[in-house]
JSON list of C-alpha atoms in Angstrom, two decimals:
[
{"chain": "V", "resi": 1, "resn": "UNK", "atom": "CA", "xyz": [0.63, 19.32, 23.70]},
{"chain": "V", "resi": 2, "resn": "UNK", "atom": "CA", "xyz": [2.28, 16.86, 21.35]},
{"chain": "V", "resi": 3, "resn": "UNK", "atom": "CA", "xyz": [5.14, 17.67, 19.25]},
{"chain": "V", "resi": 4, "resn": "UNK", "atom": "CA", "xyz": [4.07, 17.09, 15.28]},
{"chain": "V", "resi": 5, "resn": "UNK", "atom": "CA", "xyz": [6.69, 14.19, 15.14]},
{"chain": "V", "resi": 6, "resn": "UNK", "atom": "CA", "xyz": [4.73, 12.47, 18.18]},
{"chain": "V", "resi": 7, "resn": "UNK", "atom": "CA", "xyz": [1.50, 13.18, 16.12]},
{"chain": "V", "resi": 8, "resn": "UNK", "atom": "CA", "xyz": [2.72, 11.79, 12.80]},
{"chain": "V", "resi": 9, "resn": "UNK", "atom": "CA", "xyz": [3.54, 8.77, 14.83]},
{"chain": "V", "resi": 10, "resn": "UNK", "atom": "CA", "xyz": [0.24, 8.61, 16.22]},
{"chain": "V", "resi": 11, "resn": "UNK", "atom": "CA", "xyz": [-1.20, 8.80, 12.83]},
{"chain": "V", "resi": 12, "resn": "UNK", "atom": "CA", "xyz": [-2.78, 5.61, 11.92]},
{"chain": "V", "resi": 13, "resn": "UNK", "atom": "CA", "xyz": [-2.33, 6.75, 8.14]},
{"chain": "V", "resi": 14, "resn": "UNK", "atom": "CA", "xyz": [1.22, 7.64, 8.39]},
{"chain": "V", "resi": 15, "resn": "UNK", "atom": "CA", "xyz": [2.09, 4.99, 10.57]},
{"chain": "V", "resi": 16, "resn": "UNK", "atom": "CA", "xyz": [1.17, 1.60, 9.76]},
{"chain": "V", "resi": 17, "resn": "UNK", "atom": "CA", "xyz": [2.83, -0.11, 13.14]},
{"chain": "V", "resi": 18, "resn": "UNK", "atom": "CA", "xyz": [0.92, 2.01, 16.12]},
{"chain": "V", "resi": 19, "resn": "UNK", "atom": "CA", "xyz": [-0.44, -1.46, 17.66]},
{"chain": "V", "resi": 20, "resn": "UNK", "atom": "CA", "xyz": [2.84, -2.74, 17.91]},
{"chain": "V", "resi": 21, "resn": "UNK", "atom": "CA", "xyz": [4.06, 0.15, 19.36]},
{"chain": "V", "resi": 22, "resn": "UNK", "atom": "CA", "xyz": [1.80, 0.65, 21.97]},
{"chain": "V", "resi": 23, "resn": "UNK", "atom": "CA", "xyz": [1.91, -3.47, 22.70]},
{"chain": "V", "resi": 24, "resn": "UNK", "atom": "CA", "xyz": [5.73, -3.37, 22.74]},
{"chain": "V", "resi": 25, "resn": "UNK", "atom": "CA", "xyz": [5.50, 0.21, 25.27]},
{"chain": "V", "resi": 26, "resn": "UNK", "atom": "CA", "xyz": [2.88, -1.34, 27.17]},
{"chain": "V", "resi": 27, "resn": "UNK", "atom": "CA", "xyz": [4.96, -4.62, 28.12]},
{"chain": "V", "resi": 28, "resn": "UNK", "atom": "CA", "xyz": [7.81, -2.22, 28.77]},
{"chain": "V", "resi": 29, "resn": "UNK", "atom": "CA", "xyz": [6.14, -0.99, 31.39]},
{"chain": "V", "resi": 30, "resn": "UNK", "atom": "CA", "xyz": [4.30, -3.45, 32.45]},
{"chain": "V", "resi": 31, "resn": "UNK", "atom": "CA", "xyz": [7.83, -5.57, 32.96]},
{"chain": "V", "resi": 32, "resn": "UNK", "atom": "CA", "xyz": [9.94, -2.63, 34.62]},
{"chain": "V", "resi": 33, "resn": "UNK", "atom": "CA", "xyz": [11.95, -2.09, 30.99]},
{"chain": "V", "resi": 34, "resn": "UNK", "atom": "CA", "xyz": [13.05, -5.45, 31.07]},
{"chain": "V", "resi": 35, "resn": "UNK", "atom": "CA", "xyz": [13.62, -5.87, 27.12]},
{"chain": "V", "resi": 36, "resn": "UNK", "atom": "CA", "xyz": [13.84, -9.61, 27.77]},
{"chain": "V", "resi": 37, "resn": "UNK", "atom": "CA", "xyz": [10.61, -10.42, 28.85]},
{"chain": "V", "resi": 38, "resn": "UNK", "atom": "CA", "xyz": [8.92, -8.13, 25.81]},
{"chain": "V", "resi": 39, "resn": "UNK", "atom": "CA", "xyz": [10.98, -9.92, 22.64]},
{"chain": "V", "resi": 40, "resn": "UNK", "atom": "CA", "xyz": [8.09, -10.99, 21.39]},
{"chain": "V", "resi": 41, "resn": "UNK", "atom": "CA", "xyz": [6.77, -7.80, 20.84]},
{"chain": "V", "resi": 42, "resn": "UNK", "atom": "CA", "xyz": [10.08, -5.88, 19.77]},
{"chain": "V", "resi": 43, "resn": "UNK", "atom": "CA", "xyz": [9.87, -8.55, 17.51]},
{"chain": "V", "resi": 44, "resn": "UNK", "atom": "CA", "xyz": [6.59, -8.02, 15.54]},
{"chain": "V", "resi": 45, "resn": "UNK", "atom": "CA", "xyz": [7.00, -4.37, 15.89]},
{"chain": "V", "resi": 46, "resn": "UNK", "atom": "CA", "xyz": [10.15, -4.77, 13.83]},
{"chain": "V", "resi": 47, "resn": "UNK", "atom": "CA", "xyz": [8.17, -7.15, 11.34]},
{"chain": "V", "resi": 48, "resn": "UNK", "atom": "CA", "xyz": [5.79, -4.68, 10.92]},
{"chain": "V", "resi": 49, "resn": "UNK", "atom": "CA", "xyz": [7.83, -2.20, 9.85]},
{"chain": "V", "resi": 50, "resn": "UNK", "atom": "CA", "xyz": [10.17, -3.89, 7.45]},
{"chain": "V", "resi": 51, "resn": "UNK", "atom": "CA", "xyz": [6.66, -5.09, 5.95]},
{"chain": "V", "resi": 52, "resn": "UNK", "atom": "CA", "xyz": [5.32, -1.96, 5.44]},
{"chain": "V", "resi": 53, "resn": "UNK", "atom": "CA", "xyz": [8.61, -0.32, 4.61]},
{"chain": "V", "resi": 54, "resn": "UNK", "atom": "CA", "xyz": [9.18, -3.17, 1.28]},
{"chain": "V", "resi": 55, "resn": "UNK", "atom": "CA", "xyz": [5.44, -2.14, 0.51]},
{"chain": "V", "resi": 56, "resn": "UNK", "atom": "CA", "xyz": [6.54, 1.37, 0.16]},
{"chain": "V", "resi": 57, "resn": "UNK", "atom": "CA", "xyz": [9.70, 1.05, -1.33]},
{"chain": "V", "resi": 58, "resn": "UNK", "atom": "CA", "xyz": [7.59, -0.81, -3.89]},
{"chain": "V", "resi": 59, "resn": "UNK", "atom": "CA", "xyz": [5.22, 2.01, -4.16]},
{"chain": "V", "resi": 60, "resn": "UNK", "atom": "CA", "xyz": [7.59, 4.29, -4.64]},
{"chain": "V", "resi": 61, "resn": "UNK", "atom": "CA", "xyz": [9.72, 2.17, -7.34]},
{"chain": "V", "resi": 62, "resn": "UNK", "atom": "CA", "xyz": [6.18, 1.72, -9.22]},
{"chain": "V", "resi": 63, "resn": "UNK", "atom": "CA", "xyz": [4.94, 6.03, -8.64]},
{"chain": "V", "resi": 64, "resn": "UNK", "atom": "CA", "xyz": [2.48, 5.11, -6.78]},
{"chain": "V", "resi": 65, "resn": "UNK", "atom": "CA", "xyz": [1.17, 8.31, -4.36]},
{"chain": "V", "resi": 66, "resn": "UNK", "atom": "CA", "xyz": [1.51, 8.24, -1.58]},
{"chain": "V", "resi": 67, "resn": "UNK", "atom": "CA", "xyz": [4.34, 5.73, -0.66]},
{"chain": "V", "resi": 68, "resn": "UNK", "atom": "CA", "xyz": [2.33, 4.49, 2.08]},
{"chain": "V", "resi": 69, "resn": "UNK", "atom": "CA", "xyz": [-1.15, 3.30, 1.83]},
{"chain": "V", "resi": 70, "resn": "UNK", "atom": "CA", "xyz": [-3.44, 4.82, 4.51]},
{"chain": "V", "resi": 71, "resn": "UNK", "atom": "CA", "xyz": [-4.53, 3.27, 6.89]},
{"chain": "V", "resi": 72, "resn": "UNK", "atom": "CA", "xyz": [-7.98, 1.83, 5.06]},
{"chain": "V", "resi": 73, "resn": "UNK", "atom": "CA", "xyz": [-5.20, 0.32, 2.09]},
{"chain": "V", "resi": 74, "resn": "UNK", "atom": "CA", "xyz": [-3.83, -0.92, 4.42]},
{"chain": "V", "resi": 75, "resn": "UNK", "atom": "CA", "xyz": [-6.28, -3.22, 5.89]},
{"chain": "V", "resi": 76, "resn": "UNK", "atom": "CA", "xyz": [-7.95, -4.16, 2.41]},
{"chain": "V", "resi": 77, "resn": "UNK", "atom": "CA", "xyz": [-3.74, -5.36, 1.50]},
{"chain": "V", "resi": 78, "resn": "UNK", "atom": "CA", "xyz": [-3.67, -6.83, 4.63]},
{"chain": "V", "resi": 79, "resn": "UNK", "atom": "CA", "xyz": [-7.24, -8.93, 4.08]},
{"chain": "V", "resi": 80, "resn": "UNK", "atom": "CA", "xyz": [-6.31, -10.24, 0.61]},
{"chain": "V", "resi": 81, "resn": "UNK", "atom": "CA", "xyz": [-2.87, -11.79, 2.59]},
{"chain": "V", "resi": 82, "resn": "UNK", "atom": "CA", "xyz": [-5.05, -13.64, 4.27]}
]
């Protein structure tokens, strides 16, 4: 059974970097935890987050509930990006 942490990380509304996480796990283990060979992922998992953490530090500067866009926001945001 998964701990609710582990679930709120699983959650595709609360967390807006679960691709990157799996990717970055999946070369992990793929690559016997060699971190060198999986930069690339490390990488955009970290752009991810710093993304979606400005978006919510915006959100939250402007009142805007909740903080972080779920996950359908999230892909109409990402769409007008381009």
């Amino acid at each position: 059974r998964m701990s609710r942490h582990a679930k709120k990380l699983r959650d595709h509304d609360t967390n807006p970097c679960v691709a990157e996480t799996d990717a970055t796990t999946k070369c992990m283990n793929d690559n016997n935890y060699n971190k060198d060979l999986c930069t690339d992922y490390f990488l955009k998992y970290k752009n991810c987050r710093k993304f979606w953490h400005e978006i919510m530090m915006q959100r939250k500067r402007n009142g805007v509930k909740p903080e972080m866009p779920s996950a359908e926001e999230r892909k109409k945001i990402l769409e007008s990006m381009g």
